[in-house]
Amino acid sequence: MKVCVLPGDGIGPEIIAEAVRVLEALRSDGLKIEMEQALLGGGAVDATGTPYPEASQKLAREADAVLLGAVGGPKWDNLPRPQRPERGLLGIRKDLELFANLRPAILYPELVNASTLKPEVVAGLDILIVRELTGDIYFGEPRGIEQRDGQRVGWNTMIYSESEIRRIGKVAFEAARRRDKRVCSVDKMNVLETTQLWRDVMIELAADYPDVELSHMLVDNAAMQLVKAPKQFDVVVTGNMFGDILSDEASMLTGSIGMLPSASLDANNKGLYEPSHGSAPDIAGKGLANPLATILSAAMMLRYSFDNEAAAQRVETAVKKVLAQGLRTGDIWEEGTRRVGTREMGDAVLAAL
Ligand code: IPM
Ligand code: MG
């Protein structure tokens, strides 16, 4: 398996280094993996003038999977839109047709106090947000800012075709089959036609999955229910924009976004794997970042793209062991645990492995 590694910006290179060490350890145990690095994001803009340069496109297209750190930072915030680091991320998602974004929100028992919610509300939380990633208002045309009747007007297009809805729906139903067999589809059908179609297609699709229970929720209520009673959810499926917002909310239920991995898959389980958090420019280069979300993203890569459940579980078990040993990076540190840096956390995972 060929893996394209994109460290990116900010803490990206530091956290990726630890995930790569984990994969190298598995390789010395027989995992067939080749890794090659390329540029994405702000660093790519500095070096080549564009956030997703051709050399990276070539490597990413040829690879079986992509492992990404994080992109962006204040240095590039004022660049014109096509050169923003985020455009590199959106570009690679679209280029590789990574339409299915899986964002699990799991509460590790050792970290129950990291949440701002009461322990009884979040203890045992295990939900999966399935976010459509290559459509919706993010990519809809036409779009722009222009002068109309003497003032500026900005507009975007929210659009979904039924085939786009059906393929993300399938991913959600299949995922639910491997979990608690419940899918909650989130829309805004009381106002938006796009999401009326979304709901109609989900209902049609449900006929193919009689063993999975389908429910529907309006997005505003879903935002409320996620903090009120998050454990009512198993799999949540929604569009690109609602999914962006709800997945950040869901990640914070656990209080430790530094722990949460994500996968973005195409129709053949080629995937891009990245931590759910950002590039944290404030702590970049200081060796303080939590590498666990990236290491867990590598585990997701082993599960979905390598189809190697045993290796995935081996990595996840090592991470749990390290938490049980009481090691914590600053983001998840609490009284009575031992504060460690990025490298020491990586060392501990390697030892546990
Ligand atoms: C995410 C991020 C991106 C998104 C940004 C950086 C473009 O927020 O992966 O959730 O909006 O999809
Ligand atoms: Mg987001």
Short mmCIF file of C-alpha atoms and ligand atoms in Angstrom, two decimals:
data_model
loop_
_atom_site.label_atom_id
_atom_site.label_comp_id
_atom_site.label_asym_id
_atom_site.label_seq_id
_atom_site.Cartn_x
_atom_site.Cartn_y
_atom_site.Cartn_z
CA MET A 1 0.00 0.00 0.00
CA LYS A 2 1.25 3.42 -0.96
CA VAL A 3 0.50 6.23 1.45
CA CYS A 4 0.87 9.88 0.57
CA VAL A 5 1.80 11.79 3.72
CA LEU A 6 0.88 15.48 3.89
CA PRO A 7 2.18 17.02 7.14
CA GLY A 8 0.74 20.47 6.35
CA ASP A 9 1.08 23.52 8.59
CA GLY A 10 1.29 24.48 12.25
CA ILE A 11 1.44 21.41 14.49
CA GLY A 12 0.91 19.20 11.41
CA PRO A 13 4.53 18.09 10.97
CA GLU A 14 4.93 17.26 14.68
CA ILE A 15 1.81 15.11 14.99
CA ILE A 16 2.38 13.43 11.61
CA ALA A 17 5.90 12.45 12.71
CA GLU A 18 4.44 10.41 15.58
CA ALA A 19 1.84 8.69 13.38
CA VAL A 20 4.56 7.85 10.87
CA ARG A 21 6.67 6.31 13.63
CA VAL A 22 3.71 4.11 14.59
CA LEU A 23 3.25 3.00 10.97
CA GLU A 24 6.99 2.32 10.65
CA ALA A 25 6.83 0.13 13.73
CA LEU A 26 4.00 -1.85 12.13
CA ARG A 27 6.03 -2.09 8.94
CA SER A 28 8.92 -3.69 10.80
CA ASP A 29 6.31 -6.21 12.01
CA GLY A 30 5.35 -7.03 8.42
CA LEU A 31 2.82 -4.35 7.39
CA LYS A 32 3.31 -3.67 3.68
CA ILE A 33 3.41 0.09 3.49
CA GLU A 34 5.36 2.71 1.55
CA MET A 35 5.18 6.35 2.59
CA GLU A 36 6.08 9.46 0.64
CA GLN A 37 5.64 13.09 1.73
CA ALA A 38 4.28 16.05 -0.19
CA LEU A 39 3.13 19.62 0.44
CA LEU A 40 -0.39 20.86 1.16
CA GLY A 41 -1.71 24.13 2.58
CA GLY A 42 0.22 27.23 3.58
CA GLY A 43 3.64 25.60 3.29
CA ALA A 44 2.73 24.59 -0.25
CA VAL A 45 1.69 28.17 -1.06
CA ASP A 46 5.04 29.47 0.25
CA ALA A 47 7.02 26.93 -1.78
CA THR A 48 5.01 26.79 -5.01
CA GLY A 49 2.39 29.58 -4.98
CA THR A 50 -0.53 27.17 -4.73
CA PRO A 51 -2.01 25.21 -1.78
CA TYR A 52 -2.41 21.89 -3.65
CA PRO A 53 0.52 21.80 -6.07
CA GLU A 54 0.77 19.41 -9.02
CA ALA A 55 3.42 17.19 -7.44
CA SER A 56 1.07 16.64 -4.47
CA GLN A 57 -1.87 15.96 -6.79
CA LYS A 58 0.15 13.33 -8.62
CA LEU A 59 1.31 11.60 -5.45
CA ALA A 60 -2.16 11.73 -3.86
CA ARG A 61 -3.85 10.31 -6.97
CA GLU A 62 -1.37 7.45 -7.24
CA ALA A 63 -1.51 6.57 -3.54
CA ASP A 64 -3.89 4.07 -1.93
CA ALA A 65 -4.43 6.39 1.02
CA VAL A 66 -3.50 9.86 2.22
CA LEU A 67 -2.49 10.78 5.76
CA LEU A 68 -2.83 14.48 6.55
CA GLY A 69 -1.76 16.59 9.52
CA ALA A 70 -3.53 19.97 9.39
CA VAL A 71 -3.46 23.07 7.21
CA GLY A 72 -3.73 26.81 7.72
CA GLY A 73 -2.51 29.57 9.99
CA PRO A 74 -2.68 33.35 10.46
CA LYS A 75 0.24 33.86 8.09
CA TRP A 76 -1.96 32.91 5.12
CA ASP A 77 -5.30 34.32 6.29
CA ASN A 78 -5.19 37.40 4.09
CA LEU A 79 -4.24 35.72 0.83
CA PRO A 80 -6.70 35.78 -2.06
CA ARG A 81 -9.23 32.95 -1.78
CA PRO A 82 -7.66 30.56 -4.37
CA GLN A 83 -4.38 30.63 -2.43
CA ARG A 84 -5.82 30.04 1.02
CA PRO A 85 -4.64 26.81 2.67
CA GLU A 86 -8.30 25.72 3.14
CA ARG A 87 -8.60 25.74 -0.64
CA GLY A 88 -5.92 23.03 -0.73
CA LEU A 89 -7.99 20.88 1.60
CA LEU A 90 -11.21 21.43 -0.35
CA GLY A 91 -9.23 20.83 -3.55
CA ILE A 92 -7.88 17.44 -2.54
CA ARG A 93 -11.30 16.33 -1.24
CA LYS A 94 -12.91 17.20 -4.57
CA ASP A 95 -10.01 15.94 -6.69
CA LEU A 96 -10.04 12.50 -5.07
CA GLU A 97 -13.88 12.45 -4.83
CA LEU A 98 -13.76 11.88 -1.09
CA PHE A 99 -17.49 12.31 -0.62
CA ALA A 100 -17.92 10.44 2.66
CA ASN A 101 -16.50 12.02 5.79
CA LEU A 102 -16.66 9.83 8.88
CA ARG A 103 -16.19 11.69 12.15
CA PRO A 104 -16.54 9.51 15.23
CA ALA A 105 -17.05 11.18 18.61
CA ILE A 106 -16.04 8.72 21.28
CA LEU A 107 -15.63 9.49 24.95
CA TYR A 108 -12.75 7.59 26.49
CA PRO A 109 -13.65 6.68 30.09
CA GLU A 110 -10.34 8.14 31.34
CA LEU A 111 -11.26 11.52 29.83
CA VAL A 112 -14.82 11.86 31.10
CA ASN A 113 -13.87 15.01 33.04
CA ALA A 114 -12.51 16.71 29.93
CA SER A 115 -16.07 17.33 28.73
CA THR A 116 -17.86 20.48 29.77
CA LEU A 117 -21.06 18.42 30.02
CA LYS A 118 -22.00 16.42 33.10
CA PRO A 119 -20.37 12.97 33.18
CA GLU A 120 -23.76 11.20 33.18
CA VAL A 121 -24.75 12.98 29.97
CA VAL A 122 -21.62 11.94 28.06
CA ALA A 123 -20.25 8.79 29.75
CA GLY A 124 -20.03 6.02 27.18
CA LEU A 125 -20.70 8.36 24.26
CA ASP A 126 -20.01 6.73 20.89
CA ILE A 127 -21.56 8.46 17.91
CA LEU A 128 -20.55 8.64 14.27
CA ILE A 129 -21.20 11.70 12.15
CA VAL A 130 -21.31 10.88 8.44
CA ARG A 131 -20.89 14.15 6.58
CA GLU A 132 -21.25 14.56 2.82
CA LEU A 133 -18.01 16.23 1.75
CA THR A 134 -17.93 17.13 -1.93
CA GLY A 135 -21.28 18.81 -2.58
CA ASP A 136 -23.75 21.26 -1.04
CA ILE A 137 -23.21 24.98 -0.69
CA TYR A 138 -19.46 24.38 -0.33
CA PHE A 139 -19.10 23.63 -4.03
CA GLY A 140 -22.42 24.81 -5.50
CA GLU A 141 -22.34 27.16 -8.49
CA PRO A 142 -23.03 29.95 -9.20
CA ARG A 143 -21.45 31.81 -6.33
CA GLY A 144 -19.79 35.14 -5.81
CA ILE A 145 -19.85 38.72 -4.61
CA GLU A 146 -21.01 41.42 -7.04
CA GLN A 147 -22.57 44.84 -7.30
CA ARG A 148 -26.35 44.92 -7.63
CA ASP A 149 -28.36 48.14 -7.51
CA GLY A 150 -25.52 50.11 -5.96
CA GLN A 151 -24.57 47.68 -3.22
CA ARG A 152 -22.51 44.50 -2.87
CA VAL A 153 -24.39 41.21 -2.79
CA GLY A 154 -22.87 37.85 -1.84
CA TRP A 155 -24.49 34.59 -2.83
CA ASN A 156 -23.96 30.82 -2.92
CA THR A 157 -25.90 27.86 -4.22
CA MET A 158 -27.07 25.02 -2.02
CA ILE A 159 -27.52 22.03 -4.29
CA TYR A 160 -27.69 18.21 -4.05
CA SER A 161 -28.53 15.66 -6.72
CA GLU A 162 -30.31 12.48 -5.72
CA SER A 163 -27.28 10.37 -6.68
CA GLU A 164 -25.10 12.39 -4.30
CA ILE A 165 -27.63 11.94 -1.52
CA ARG A 166 -28.04 8.24 -2.19
CA ARG A 167 -24.32 7.45 -2.11
CA ILE A 168 -23.74 9.19 1.23
CA GLY A 169 -26.92 7.62 2.59
CA LYS A 170 -25.58 4.18 1.70
CA VAL A 171 -22.36 4.86 3.59
CA ALA A 172 -24.40 5.83 6.66
CA PHE A 173 -26.68 2.78 6.51
CA GLU A 174 -23.72 0.43 5.98
CA ALA A 175 -21.88 2.01 8.91
CA ALA A 176 -24.97 1.65 11.11
CA ARG A 177 -25.09 -2.07 10.28
CA ARG A 178 -21.69 -2.43 11.94
CA ARG A 179 -22.88 -0.44 14.99
CA ASP A 180 -26.24 0.02 16.76
CA LYS A 181 -28.26 -0.06 13.50
CA ARG A 182 -29.75 3.43 13.84
CA VAL A 183 -29.41 6.32 11.39
CA CYS A 184 -30.62 9.84 12.12
CA SER A 185 -30.73 11.98 8.98
CA VAL A 186 -30.41 15.71 9.64
CA ASP A 187 -31.95 18.29 7.30
CA LYS A 188 -33.86 21.58 7.18
CA MET A 189 -36.80 20.38 5.10
CA ASN A 190 -39.20 22.85 6.71
CA VAL A 191 -37.41 25.63 4.81
CA LEU A 192 -35.04 24.30 2.13
CA GLU A 193 -36.02 22.34 -1.00
CA THR A 194 -32.52 20.84 -1.27
CA THR A 195 -33.06 19.13 2.03
CA GLN A 196 -36.65 18.13 1.23
CA LEU A 197 -35.08 16.05 -1.55
CA TRP A 198 -32.45 14.87 0.95
CA ARG A 199 -35.18 13.54 3.24
CA ASP A 200 -37.17 11.95 0.38
CA VAL A 201 -34.11 10.06 -0.89
CA MET A 202 -33.16 8.87 2.61
CA ILE A 203 -36.68 7.47 3.03
CA GLU A 204 -36.47 5.66 -0.33
CA LEU A 205 -33.05 4.26 0.55
CA ALA A 206 -34.22 2.99 3.93
CA ALA A 207 -36.31 0.35 2.10
CA ASP A 208 -33.03 -1.41 1.21
CA TYR A 209 -32.02 -1.52 4.88
CA PRO A 210 -34.98 -2.98 6.79
CA ASP A 211 -32.63 -3.94 9.64
CA VAL A 212 -31.62 -0.29 10.22
CA GLU A 213 -33.92 2.22 11.91
CA LEU A 214 -34.10 5.60 10.13
CA SER A 215 -35.20 8.78 11.90
CA HIS A 216 -35.12 12.42 10.82
CA MET A 217 -34.26 15.60 12.68
CA LEU A 218 -34.19 19.27 11.71
CA VAL A 219 -30.71 20.68 12.04
CA ASP A 220 -31.54 23.28 14.69
CA ASN A 221 -33.12 20.63 16.88
CA ALA A 222 -30.15 18.30 16.20
CA ALA A 223 -27.77 21.00 17.45
CA MET A 224 -29.86 21.21 20.61
CA GLN A 225 -30.27 17.46 21.10
CA LEU A 226 -26.52 16.93 20.69
CA VAL A 227 -25.84 18.84 23.88
CA LYS A 228 -29.03 17.83 25.68
CA ALA A 229 -28.94 14.07 25.20
CA PRO A 230 -26.12 13.09 22.84
CA LYS A 231 -26.30 9.39 23.62
CA GLN A 232 -29.63 9.12 21.77
CA PHE A 233 -27.63 9.11 18.50
CA ASP A 234 -25.83 6.26 16.80
CA VAL A 235 -25.05 7.34 13.21
CA VAL A 236 -25.93 10.89 12.13
CA VAL A 237 -25.93 11.55 8.38
CA THR A 238 -26.08 15.05 6.96
CA GLY A 239 -24.91 17.42 4.22
CA ASN A 240 -21.59 19.20 3.94
CA MET A 241 -22.46 22.46 5.69
CA PHE A 242 -24.62 21.08 8.51
CA GLY A 243 -22.04 18.31 8.95
CA ASP A 244 -19.23 20.81 9.31
CA ILE A 245 -21.03 22.52 12.16
CA LEU A 246 -22.50 19.48 13.91
CA SER A 247 -19.23 17.54 13.79
CA ASP A 248 -17.40 20.33 15.61
CA GLU A 249 -20.19 20.38 18.18
CA ALA A 250 -20.08 16.59 18.56
CA SER A 251 -16.31 16.59 18.97
CA MET A 252 -16.58 19.01 21.87
CA LEU A 253 -18.97 16.69 23.71
CA THR A 254 -15.87 14.66 24.41
CA GLY A 255 -13.94 17.76 25.49
CA SER A 256 -10.89 16.49 23.71
CA ILE A 257 -10.79 17.28 20.02
CA GLY A 258 -7.11 16.30 20.25
CA MET A 259 -8.30 12.68 20.42
CA LEU A 260 -10.64 12.54 17.44
CA PRO A 261 -9.66 11.08 14.08
CA SER A 262 -11.53 11.31 10.81
CA ALA A 263 -11.71 9.54 7.49
CA SER A 264 -12.81 10.90 4.12
CA LEU A 265 -13.54 8.09 1.67
CA ASP A 266 -14.25 7.71 -2.02
CA ALA A 267 -16.43 4.99 -3.55
CA ASN A 268 -13.56 2.45 -3.38
CA ASN A 269 -12.41 3.10 0.18
CA LYS A 270 -9.45 5.10 -0.93
CA GLY A 271 -9.30 7.63 1.83
CA LEU A 272 -7.79 10.70 3.34
CA TYR A 273 -7.24 10.44 7.05
CA GLU A 274 -6.74 13.43 9.29
CA PRO A 275 -7.29 14.52 12.87
CA SER A 276 -10.53 16.46 13.41
CA HIS A 277 -8.67 19.40 14.93
CA GLY A 278 -6.88 22.26 13.20
CA SER A 279 -3.26 23.35 12.87
CA ALA A 280 -3.08 25.11 16.28
CA PRO A 281 -0.55 27.77 15.22
CA ASP A 282 -0.30 29.03 18.82
CA ILE A 283 1.52 25.89 19.96
CA ALA A 284 3.22 24.93 16.69
CA GLY A 285 6.86 23.91 16.92
CA LYS A 286 6.78 23.62 20.71
CA GLY A 287 6.37 19.87 21.01
CA LEU A 288 3.14 20.29 22.99
CA ALA A 289 0.51 19.07 20.53
CA ASN A 290 -1.50 15.91 21.12
CA PRO A 291 -0.53 13.36 18.45
CA LEU A 292 -3.25 10.85 19.40
CA ALA A 293 -5.93 12.02 16.93
CA THR A 294 -3.40 11.62 14.12
CA ILE A 295 -2.28 8.22 15.38
CA LEU A 296 -5.95 7.19 15.60
CA SER A 297 -6.46 8.52 12.06
CA ALA A 298 -3.69 6.17 10.94
CA ALA A 299 -5.66 3.39 12.68
CA MET A 300 -8.75 4.36 10.66
CA MET A 301 -6.59 4.18 7.55
CA LEU A 302 -5.56 0.64 8.45
CA ARG A 303 -9.22 -0.28 8.97
CA TYR A 304 -10.83 1.28 5.88
CA SER A 305 -8.12 1.52 3.21
CA PHE A 306 -5.87 -1.41 4.21
CA ASP A 307 -8.83 -3.55 5.34
CA ASN A 308 -6.60 -4.59 8.25
CA GLU A 309 -8.84 -4.60 11.32
CA ALA A 310 -6.23 -6.35 13.46
CA ALA A 311 -3.60 -3.66 12.90
CA ALA A 312 -6.20 -0.91 13.46
CA GLN A 313 -7.21 -2.41 16.79
CA ARG A 314 -3.61 -2.87 17.79
CA VAL A 315 -3.01 0.86 17.43
CA GLU A 316 -6.27 1.79 19.18
CA THR A 317 -5.50 -0.53 22.06
CA ALA A 318 -2.05 1.00 22.43
CA VAL A 319 -3.62 4.48 22.66
CA LYS A 320 -6.09 3.33 25.32
CA LYS A 321 -3.23 1.78 27.28
CA VAL A 322 -1.30 5.03 27.28
CA LEU A 323 -4.36 6.90 28.57
CA ALA A 324 -4.79 4.27 31.28
CA GLN A 325 -1.15 4.83 32.26
CA GLY A 326 -2.10 8.44 33.02
CA LEU A 327 -0.12 10.20 30.30
CA ARG A 328 -1.74 13.40 28.99
CA THR A 329 -0.78 16.20 26.65
CA GLY A 330 -1.75 19.71 27.79
CA ASP A 331 -5.14 19.69 26.02
CA ILE A 332 -6.42 16.73 28.06
CA TRP A 333 -4.33 17.16 31.20
CA GLU A 334 -6.05 17.20 34.60
CA GLU A 335 -4.88 17.08 38.21
CA GLY A 336 -3.37 13.70 39.06
CA THR A 337 -2.19 12.83 35.56
CA ARG A 338 1.25 13.23 34.01
CA ARG A 339 1.73 16.02 31.50
CA VAL A 340 3.82 14.98 28.50
CA GLY A 341 4.77 16.46 25.13
CA THR A 342 4.19 15.24 21.60
CA ARG A 343 7.30 13.09 21.36
CA GLU A 344 6.91 11.47 24.77
CA MET A 345 3.30 10.61 23.96
CA GLY A 346 4.46 9.04 20.70
CA ASP A 347 7.16 7.10 22.56
CA ALA A 348 4.55 5.76 24.98
CA VAL A 349 2.26 4.61 22.16
CA LEU A 350 5.18 2.85 20.48
CA ALA A 351 6.06 1.13 23.75
CA ALA A 352 2.43 0.07 24.27
CA LEU A 353 2.27 -1.22 20.71
C1 IPM B 1 -13.37 20.84 8.41
C2 IPM B 1 -12.89 22.26 8.25
C3 IPM B 1 -12.91 22.61 6.78
C4 IPM B 1 -14.35 22.52 6.31
C5 IPM B 1 -12.31 23.99 6.45
C6 IPM B 1 -10.90 24.13 6.97
C7 IPM B 1 -12.36 24.28 4.98
O1 IPM B 1 -13.66 23.11 9.02
O2 IPM B 1 -12.71 19.92 7.87
O3 IPM B 1 -14.39 20.64 9.06
O4 IPM B 1 -15.13 23.49 6.46
O5 IPM B 1 -14.72 21.47 5.78
MG MG B 2 -15.07 22.16 10.25
#
